[in-house]
């Protein structure tokens, strides 16, 4: 189960409590959410927000402290297949053309019992940047449903008010940097740094600030830059449509959220900032994915866009996030917060919501990451084992 909370090191002009619409987002996602809204006028598709853009009255900012670090302290998602790593330092030219224009997207999985139906749309990230998703079928399904179930998510609670939360931002910014002011070249092996230098020159350029970041955050910055230059986008296209349709047709959205209480966020951030983090494997795997898996990502995005589930099944579901999250989960902060079984708790929460909805509604709609739906032993298999009939698109 992917947990859609995303940590985007450069973009803390607003904070998302949970992000059911996208990745597990980076350091993470359960995509990775919308109790917390961005400041008025923020456009995630084009803006490069900075701290100065955050207005004093930004709505519902009580969880800003967690946007940078704690969203990454979650166990990662199991993946169906793992993409093979290319030779170190190799950058594979991409032959796959990214689809553009209007595309239908995939069909929906159908979960049934006693004449009641749960429709599930599989989501994917990244997707072709210039694609327009034709969402009429999904909108019609939501209009005929009695309930929408949000993707599994995690939120972090604190009693801080807006002002005190804002005061935590400098601490959060420091937490992404290497302890003792060290640079990437000083904390990773020479072979990894050589690969980083090649990829950074190609996708990021001369930005020197990222050289001071922890490998896990630098890797995410590099990954996002590579995706952008490859004709793809990490911006979710499904969740905004789902929320708009649900609001338009007065269909309630039920959250499948686990809430964790953080009593002292400032101390937690300082503890993380000073802690050692073995994230070299995360750094290496993220670069390997950029070096060798961009073409497969484009192919997966194309397959989703045209509704080709058969091709999605055959393509490797490479994902570096699990390795990155495993590294974060070994920190003292994560252990103290008892995050080891968080994935299991989130899965159980979503299944409970889904089964209750099927029992009471003639029609229910939900979204889940495609990787979760295709995973052996995943949520669909759990529903089958519970006696539900499941039909593929």
Tab-separated table of C-alpha atoms in Angstrom:
chain	number	residue	atom	x	y	z
A	1	UNK	CA	0.000	0.000	0.000
A	2	UNK	CA	1.515	3.255	-1.036
A	3	UNK	CA	1.273	6.009	1.537
A	4	UNK	CA	0.565	9.234	-0.205
A	5	UNK	CA	2.413	11.740	1.807
A	6	UNK	CA	5.100	13.520	-0.164
A	7	UNK	CA	8.042	15.450	1.118
A	8	UNK	CA	9.194	17.964	-1.493
A	9	UNK	CA	12.300	19.595	-0.077
A	10	UNK	CA	12.209	22.797	-2.132
A	11	UNK	CA	8.475	23.303	-1.939
A	12	UNK	CA	7.428	24.070	1.560
A	13	UNK	CA	5.457	27.150	0.691
A	14	UNK	CA	2.491	25.044	1.722
A	15	UNK	CA	2.002	21.764	3.466
A	16	UNK	CA	-0.239	18.878	2.570
A	17	UNK	CA	-1.575	16.920	5.481
A	18	UNK	CA	-1.917	13.837	3.320
A	19	UNK	CA	-1.903	13.337	-0.421
A	20	UNK	CA	-4.211	10.586	-1.554
A	21	UNK	CA	-4.027	11.729	-5.137
A	22	UNK	CA	-0.409	11.093	-5.905
A	23	UNK	CA	2.938	9.423	-5.079
A	24	UNK	CA	4.150	8.101	-1.845
A	25	UNK	CA	4.912	10.442	-2.702
A	26	UNK	CA	9.360	11.495	-1.263
A	27	UNK	CA	10.303	10.992	0.338
A	28	UNK	CA	6.827	9.494	0.155
A	29	UNK	CA	2.823	8.364	-0.493
A	30	UNK	CA	-0.957	7.616	0.260
A	31	UNK	CA	-0.598	10.384	-3.106
A	32	UNK	CA	1.354	11.213	-1.368
A	33	UNK	CA	-5.223	14.631	0.952
A	34	UNK	CA	-6.797	17.612	1.154
A	35	UNK	CA	-7.703	18.954	4.507
A	36	UNK	CA	-4.845	21.380	4.112
A	37	UNK	CA	-4.988	23.641	1.096
A	38	UNK	CA	-2.166	25.589	-0.599
A	39	UNK	CA	-2.047	29.343	-0.362
A	40	UNK	CA	-4.260	31.288	-2.708
A	41	UNK	CA	-2.751	31.605	-6.153
A	42	UNK	CA	-0.242	28.746	-5.840
A	43	UNK	CA	0.105	26.741	-9.063
A	44	UNK	CA	2.040	23.485	-8.439
A	45	UNK	CA	2.383	22.870	-12.152
A	46	UNK	CA	4.485	25.918	-12.813
A	47	UNK	CA	5.390	27.738	-9.632
A	48	UNK	CA	8.672	27.347	-7.793
A	49	UNK	CA	7.492	28.588	-4.400
A	50	UNK	CA	9.855	29.826	-1.760
A	51	UNK	CA	9.408	30.530	1.901
A	52	UNK	CA	8.686	34.190	1.187
A	53	UNK	CA	5.551	33.205	-0.710
A	54	UNK	CA	3.868	31.748	2.346
A	55	UNK	CA	1.313	34.276	3.559
A	56	UNK	CA	0.932	34.793	7.307
A	57	UNK	CA	-2.676	33.663	7.160
A	58	UNK	CA	-2.169	30.546	5.068
A	59	UNK	CA	-5.105	28.277	5.966
A	60	UNK	CA	-4.763	25.283	8.241
A	61	UNK	CA	-0.985	25.266	8.576
A	62	UNK	CA	-0.910	23.367	11.852
A	63	UNK	CA	1.080	20.491	10.351
A	64	UNK	CA	3.786	22.353	8.459
A	65	UNK	CA	6.550	20.879	10.596
A	66	UNK	CA	5.937	17.450	9.202
A	67	UNK	CA	5.987	18.284	5.493
A	68	UNK	CA	9.726	18.004	5.149
A	69	UNK	CA	10.699	15.119	7.366
A	70	UNK	CA	8.085	13.038	9.096
A	71	UNK	CA	6.147	12.254	5.929
A	72	UNK	CA	9.193	10.271	4.969
A	73	UNK	CA	9.220	8.183	8.138
A	74	UNK	CA	6.677	5.737	6.785
A	75	UNK	CA	7.111	2.144	5.652
A	76	UNK	CA	7.097	1.887	1.872
A	77	UNK	CA	4.855	0.116	-0.573
A	78	UNK	CA	5.458	-3.358	-1.825
A	79	UNK	CA	6.123	-3.437	-5.541
A	80	UNK	CA	5.077	-5.994	-8.101
A	81	UNK	CA	8.386	-6.135	-9.930
A	82	UNK	CA	11.731	-4.410	-9.628
A	83	UNK	CA	13.374	-2.844	-12.624
A	84	UNK	CA	16.948	-4.053	-13.261
A	85	UNK	CA	19.687	-1.562	-12.474
A	86	UNK	CA	21.751	-0.306	-15.422
A	87	UNK	CA	25.544	-0.066	-15.364
A	88	UNK	CA	26.744	2.661	-13.033
A	89	UNK	CA	26.902	6.029	-14.708
A	90	UNK	CA	24.889	5.015	-17.749
A	91	UNK	CA	22.144	7.313	-18.999
A	92	UNK	CA	19.851	5.581	-21.425
A	93	UNK	CA	18.414	7.629	-24.263
A	94	UNK	CA	14.643	7.332	-24.443
A	95	UNK	CA	12.943	6.045	-27.562
A	96	UNK	CA	9.394	5.876	-26.214
A	97	UNK	CA	7.300	8.840	-27.334
A	98	UNK	CA	4.958	10.276	-24.725
A	99	UNK	CA	1.316	10.406	-25.765
A	100	UNK	CA	-0.395	13.785	-25.954
A	101	UNK	CA	-3.916	15.092	-26.388
A	102	UNK	CA	-7.132	13.594	-25.042
A	103	UNK	CA	-6.813	10.049	-23.678
A	104	UNK	CA	-9.394	7.780	-22.009
A	105	UNK	CA	-7.301	6.449	-19.146
A	106	UNK	CA	-7.877	2.953	-17.756
A	107	UNK	CA	-11.142	1.226	-17.022
A	108	UNK	CA	-12.244	0.514	-13.467
A	109	UNK	CA	-11.982	-2.576	-11.314
A	110	UNK	CA	-15.349	-3.832	-10.087
A	111	UNK	CA	-15.747	-5.333	-6.601
A	112	UNK	CA	-19.154	-6.905	-5.944
A	113	UNK	CA	-21.243	-8.585	-3.284
A	114	UNK	CA	-25.010	-8.981	-3.095
A	115	UNK	CA	-25.718	-6.592	-5.937
A	116	UNK	CA	-23.607	-3.835	-4.387
A	117	UNK	CA	-20.596	-2.535	-6.328
A	118	UNK	CA	-17.348	-0.792	-5.465
A	119	UNK	CA	-15.714	0.810	-8.526
A	120	UNK	CA	-11.949	1.348	-8.230
A	121	UNK	CA	-9.887	3.474	-10.588
A	122	UNK	CA	-6.153	2.756	-10.625
A	123	UNK	CA	-3.930	5.843	-10.508
A	124	UNK	CA	-0.356	6.264	-11.705
A	125	UNK	CA	2.503	8.744	-11.416
A	126	UNK	CA	4.262	10.058	-13.419
A	127	UNK	CA	1.976	10.571	-16.420
A	128	UNK	CA	2.462	12.250	-19.807
A	129	UNK	CA	2.662	15.993	-19.180
A	130	UNK	CA	0.610	17.104	-22.199
A	131	UNK	CA	-2.111	14.481	-21.865
A	132	UNK	CA	-5.720	15.461	-21.178
A	133	UNK	CA	-7.590	12.748	-19.314
A	134	UNK	CA	-11.130	12.128	-20.541
A	135	UNK	CA	-12.870	11.606	-17.212
A	136	UNK	CA	-16.518	11.352	-18.283
A	137	UNK	CA	-16.941	7.709	-17.224
A	138	UNK	CA	-15.476	8.371	-13.796
A	139	UNK	CA	-17.601	11.478	-13.292
A	140	UNK	CA	-20.731	9.552	-14.295
A	141	UNK	CA	-19.857	6.728	-11.895
A	142	UNK	CA	-19.383	9.175	-9.026
A	143	UNK	CA	-22.696	10.866	-9.850
A	144	UNK	CA	-24.478	7.495	-9.511
A	145	UNK	CA	-22.650	6.522	-6.308
A	146	UNK	CA	-23.625	7.107	-2.704
A	147	UNK	CA	-20.066	7.429	-1.374
A	148	UNK	CA	-16.464	8.042	-2.451
A	149	UNK	CA	-13.639	6.431	-0.490
A	150	UNK	CA	-10.423	8.453	-0.447
A	151	UNK	CA	-7.105	6.661	-0.933
A	152	UNK	CA	-5.335	5.478	2.218
A	153	UNK	CA	-3.539	8.315	3.973
A	154	UNK	CA	-1.715	9.362	7.113
A	155	UNK	CA	-1.957	12.661	8.948
A	156	UNK	CA	0.138	14.059	11.743
A	157	UNK	CA	-1.546	15.972	14.531
A	158	UNK	CA	-0.198	18.758	16.720
A	159	UNK	CA	-1.770	21.315	19.026
A	160	UNK	CA	0.328	24.201	17.690
A	161	UNK	CA	-1.371	27.293	16.349
A	162	UNK	CA	-0.523	28.994	13.067
A	163	UNK	CA	2.147	31.343	14.433
A	164	UNK	CA	4.029	28.690	16.376
A	165	UNK	CA	3.833	26.363	13.406
A	166	UNK	CA	5.339	29.001	11.143
A	167	UNK	CA	8.228	29.368	13.573
A	168	UNK	CA	9.154	25.732	12.904
A	169	UNK	CA	9.940	26.308	9.225
A	170	UNK	CA	13.615	27.288	9.769
A	171	UNK	CA	14.114	24.104	11.754
A	172	UNK	CA	12.483	22.082	8.992
A	173	UNK	CA	14.751	23.664	6.391
A	174	UNK	CA	17.823	22.712	8.396
A	175	UNK	CA	16.617	19.122	8.744
A	176	UNK	CA	17.098	18.420	5.046
A	177	UNK	CA	20.795	19.335	5.231
A	178	UNK	CA	23.641	17.004	6.162
A	179	UNK	CA	24.724	17.250	9.800
A	180	UNK	CA	27.871	19.286	10.533
A	181	UNK	CA	27.590	21.168	7.237
A	182	UNK	CA	28.967	18.303	5.163
A	183	UNK	CA	28.443	18.108	1.411
A	184	UNK	CA	27.280	15.192	-0.710
A	185	UNK	CA	30.825	14.611	-1.896
A	186	UNK	CA	31.867	14.107	1.730
A	187	UNK	CA	29.075	11.702	2.715
A	188	UNK	CA	28.688	9.362	-0.286
A	189	UNK	CA	31.270	7.069	-1.923
A	190	UNK	CA	33.236	8.452	-4.860
A	191	UNK	CA	31.510	6.223	-7.421
A	192	UNK	CA	28.070	7.401	-6.317
A	193	UNK	CA	29.145	11.016	-6.347
A	194	UNK	CA	30.502	10.640	-9.884
A	195	UNK	CA	27.125	9.332	-11.039
A	196	UNK	CA	25.389	12.153	-9.183
A	197	UNK	CA	27.581	14.775	-10.825
A	198	UNK	CA	26.758	13.491	-14.311
A	199	UNK	CA	23.018	13.384	-13.659
A	200	UNK	CA	22.952	16.699	-11.800
A	201	UNK	CA	24.682	18.448	-14.693
A	202	UNK	CA	22.078	17.046	-17.073
A	203	UNK	CA	18.892	17.591	-15.105
A	204	UNK	CA	19.522	20.220	-12.395
A	205	UNK	CA	22.430	22.308	-13.588
A	206	UNK	CA	24.722	24.435	-11.450
A	207	UNK	CA	22.562	24.719	-8.317
A	208	UNK	CA	25.060	24.455	-5.459
A	209	UNK	CA	22.574	24.445	-2.607
A	210	UNK	CA	21.479	20.875	-3.239
A	211	UNK	CA	25.078	19.753	-2.663
A	212	UNK	CA	24.535	20.360	1.062
A	213	UNK	CA	21.406	18.225	1.320
A	214	UNK	CA	21.158	14.741	2.713
A	215	UNK	CA	21.382	12.153	-0.086
A	216	UNK	CA	17.732	11.159	0.274
A	217	UNK	CA	16.506	14.718	-0.360
A	218	UNK	CA	19.046	15.451	-3.085
A	219	UNK	CA	17.957	12.272	-4.855
A	220	UNK	CA	14.327	13.350	-4.808
A	221	UNK	CA	15.213	16.763	-6.231
A	222	UNK	CA	17.113	15.044	-9.041
A	223	UNK	CA	14.248	12.617	-9.692
A	224	UNK	CA	11.693	15.407	-10.027
A	225	UNK	CA	13.953	17.360	-12.382
A	226	UNK	CA	14.493	14.276	-14.573
A	227	UNK	CA	10.774	13.565	-14.747
A	228	UNK	CA	10.050	17.138	-15.794
A	229	UNK	CA	12.619	17.038	-18.593
A	230	UNK	CA	11.311	13.696	-19.859
A	231	UNK	CA	7.890	14.937	-20.922
A	232	UNK	CA	6.158	13.625	-17.805
A	233	UNK	CA	4.509	15.130	-14.759
A	234	UNK	CA	4.163	14.051	-11.134
A	235	UNK	CA	1.086	16.229	-10.733
A	236	UNK	CA	-1.971	14.122	-9.989
A	237	UNK	CA	-4.755	14.392	-12.554
A	238	UNK	CA	-7.347	12.114	-10.953
A	239	UNK	CA	-8.001	13.405	-7.451
A	240	UNK	CA	-9.032	16.948	-8.431
A	241	UNK	CA	-11.614	15.479	-10.821
A	242	UNK	CA	-12.892	13.082	-8.167
A	243	UNK	CA	-13.262	15.816	-5.557
A	244	UNK	CA	-14.967	18.198	-7.982
A	245	UNK	CA	-17.440	15.540	-9.163
A	246	UNK	CA	-18.212	14.453	-5.602
A	247	UNK	CA	-18.882	18.035	-4.575
A	248	UNK	CA	-20.997	18.713	-7.648
A	249	UNK	CA	-23.228	15.682	-7.030
A	250	UNK	CA	-23.253	15.911	-3.201
A	251	UNK	CA	-21.528	12.571	-2.805
A	252	UNK	CA	-19.711	12.343	0.562
A	253	UNK	CA	-16.006	11.481	0.620
A	254	UNK	CA	-14.961	9.094	3.374
A	255	UNK	CA	-11.359	9.361	4.516
A	256	UNK	CA	-9.319	6.221	5.131
A	257	UNK	CA	-6.797	7.968	7.333
A	258	UNK	CA	-4.590	7.005	10.242
A	259	UNK	CA	-3.742	9.969	12.477
A	260	UNK	CA	-0.495	10.104	14.435
A	261	UNK	CA	-0.041	12.562	17.287
A	262	UNK	CA	3.260	14.444	17.541
A	263	UNK	CA	3.524	16.050	20.968
A	264	UNK	CA	6.685	18.102	20.412
A	265	UNK	CA	7.271	18.757	16.702
A	266	UNK	CA	10.198	21.122	17.247
A	267	UNK	CA	12.098	18.590	19.302
A	268	UNK	CA	11.251	15.887	16.769
A	269	UNK	CA	12.673	17.952	13.910
A	270	UNK	CA	15.824	18.744	15.856
A	271	UNK	CA	16.268	15.075	16.717
A	272	UNK	CA	16.007	14.120	13.062
A	273	UNK	CA	18.338	16.922	11.973
A	274	UNK	CA	21.077	15.652	14.273
A	275	UNK	CA	20.565	11.957	13.576
A	276	UNK	CA	22.646	9.760	11.311
A	277	UNK	CA	20.807	8.440	8.268
A	278	UNK	CA	22.014	5.544	6.139
A	279	UNK	CA	20.425	6.715	2.907
A	280	UNK	CA	23.193	5.855	0.441
A	281	UNK	CA	21.228	2.924	-0.968
A	282	UNK	CA	18.249	5.227	-1.500
A	283	UNK	CA	20.570	7.685	-3.261
A	284	UNK	CA	21.951	4.923	-5.490
A	285	UNK	CA	18.588	3.384	-6.383
A	286	UNK	CA	17.051	6.731	-7.235
A	287	UNK	CA	19.909	7.436	-9.627
A	288	UNK	CA	19.637	3.939	-11.095
A	289	UNK	CA	15.990	4.561	-11.815
A	290	UNK	CA	16.811	7.801	-13.602
A	291	UNK	CA	19.650	6.157	-15.521
A	292	UNK	CA	17.679	3.154	-16.702
A	293	UNK	CA	13.955	3.368	-16.009
A	294	UNK	CA	12.791	6.651	-17.515
A	295	UNK	CA	11.774	4.917	-20.727
A	296	UNK	CA	9.766	2.322	-18.786
A	297	UNK	CA	8.103	5.113	-16.825
A	298	UNK	CA	7.106	6.758	-20.083
A	299	UNK	CA	5.753	3.433	-21.343
A	300	UNK	CA	3.757	2.942	-18.134
A	301	UNK	CA	2.382	6.463	-18.399
A	302	UNK	CA	1.370	5.825	-22.008
A	303	UNK	CA	-0.286	2.525	-21.069
A	304	UNK	CA	-2.311	4.234	-18.329
A	305	UNK	CA	-3.318	7.049	-20.663
A	306	UNK	CA	-4.702	4.736	-23.352
A	307	UNK	CA	-6.203	2.281	-20.846
A	308	UNK	CA	-3.853	-0.618	-21.631
A	309	UNK	CA	-3.995	-2.632	-18.398
A	310	UNK	CA	-2.377	-5.671	-20.045
A	311	UNK	CA	0.755	-3.657	-20.802
A	312	UNK	CA	0.788	-2.188	-17.296
A	313	UNK	CA	0.896	-5.731	-15.937
A	314	UNK	CA	3.977	-6.588	-17.990
A	315	UNK	CA	6.047	-3.490	-17.294
A	316	UNK	CA	8.315	-3.474	-14.225
A	317	UNK	CA	6.903	-1.381	-11.399
A	318	UNK	CA	10.260	0.077	-10.388
A	319	UNK	CA	10.043	2.262	-7.294
A	320	UNK	CA	12.948	3.632	-5.273
A	321	UNK	CA	10.721	4.947	-2.517
A	322	UNK	CA	10.596	1.769	-0.492
A	323	UNK	CA	14.367	1.758	-0.090
A	324	UNK	CA	14.310	5.430	0.878
A	325	UNK	CA	11.528	4.907	3.384
A	326	UNK	CA	13.238	1.901	4.899
A	327	UNK	CA	16.251	4.110	5.587
A	328	UNK	CA	14.066	6.717	7.277
A	329	UNK	CA	12.183	4.078	9.247
A	330	UNK	CA	15.435	3.058	10.925
A	331	UNK	CA	15.931	6.466	12.492
A	332	UNK	CA	15.360	6.925	16.190
A	333	UNK	CA	12.496	9.316	15.470
A	334	UNK	CA	10.575	6.707	13.489
A	335	UNK	CA	11.132	4.017	16.088
A	336	UNK	CA	10.048	6.305	18.898
A	337	UNK	CA	6.836	7.101	17.008
A	338	UNK	CA	6.120	3.384	16.508
A	339	UNK	CA	5.870	3.636	12.737
A	340	UNK	CA	6.958	0.068	12.048
A	341	UNK	CA	3.431	-1.256	11.482
A	342	UNK	CA	1.969	1.888	9.937
A	343	UNK	CA	1.480	0.319	6.538
A	344	UNK	CA	-0.549	-2.507	8.041
A	345	UNK	CA	-2.694	-0.067	9.993
A	346	UNK	CA	-3.382	2.039	6.919
A	347	UNK	CA	-4.279	-1.036	4.855
A	348	UNK	CA	-6.665	-2.265	7.534
A	349	UNK	CA	-8.286	1.178	7.749
A	350	UNK	CA	-8.970	1.300	4.003
A	351	UNK	CA	-10.344	-2.247	3.910
A	352	UNK	CA	-12.673	-1.460	6.804
A	353	UNK	CA	-14.009	1.605	4.999
A	354	UNK	CA	-14.414	-0.278	1.710
A	355	UNK	CA	-16.288	-3.213	3.231
A	356	UNK	CA	-18.617	-0.928	5.173
A	357	UNK	CA	-19.363	1.072	2.013
A	358	UNK	CA	-20.124	-2.018	-0.062
A	359	UNK	CA	-22.486	-3.279	2.616
A	360	UNK	CA	-24.609	-0.111	2.726
A	361	UNK	CA	-24.345	1.408	-0.770
A	362	UNK	CA	-25.559	0.241	-4.144
A	363	UNK	CA	-22.565	1.978	-5.715
A	364	UNK	CA	-19.302	3.277	-4.233
A	365	UNK	CA	-16.285	4.806	-5.967
A	366	UNK	CA	-12.622	4.708	-4.905
A	367	UNK	CA	-9.121	5.262	-6.274
A	368	UNK	CA	-5.952	3.322	-5.490
A	369	UNK	CA	-2.470	3.278	-7.044
A	370	UNK	CA	-2.249	0.812	-9.938
A	371	UNK	CA	0.722	-0.859	-8.256
A	372	UNK	CA	-1.503	-1.727	-5.269
A	373	UNK	CA	-4.188	-3.160	-7.545
A	374	UNK	CA	-1.724	-5.293	-9.511
A	375	UNK	CA	0.237	-6.436	-6.479
A	376	UNK	CA	0.030	-10.119	-5.598
A	377	UNK	CA	-1.484	-10.396	-2.147
A	378	UNK	CA	-2.585	-6.771	-2.284
A	379	UNK	CA	-5.915	-5.142	-1.534
A	380	UNK	CA	-7.840	-6.837	-4.347
A	381	UNK	CA	-6.626	-10.254	-3.244
A	382	UNK	CA	-7.630	-9.428	0.329
A	383	UNK	CA	-11.127	-8.564	-0.888
A	384	UNK	CA	-11.278	-11.799	-2.894
A	385	UNK	CA	-10.224	-13.747	0.184
A	386	UNK	CA	-13.042	-12.037	2.108
A	387	UNK	CA	-15.587	-13.416	-0.377
A	388	UNK	CA	-16.001	-10.480	-2.751
A	389	UNK	CA	-16.143	-10.948	-6.526
A	390	UNK	CA	-13.549	-8.870	-8.357
A	391	UNK	CA	-13.640	-8.124	-12.074
A	392	UNK	CA	-10.712	-6.554	-13.898
A	393	UNK	CA	-11.258	-3.695	-16.373
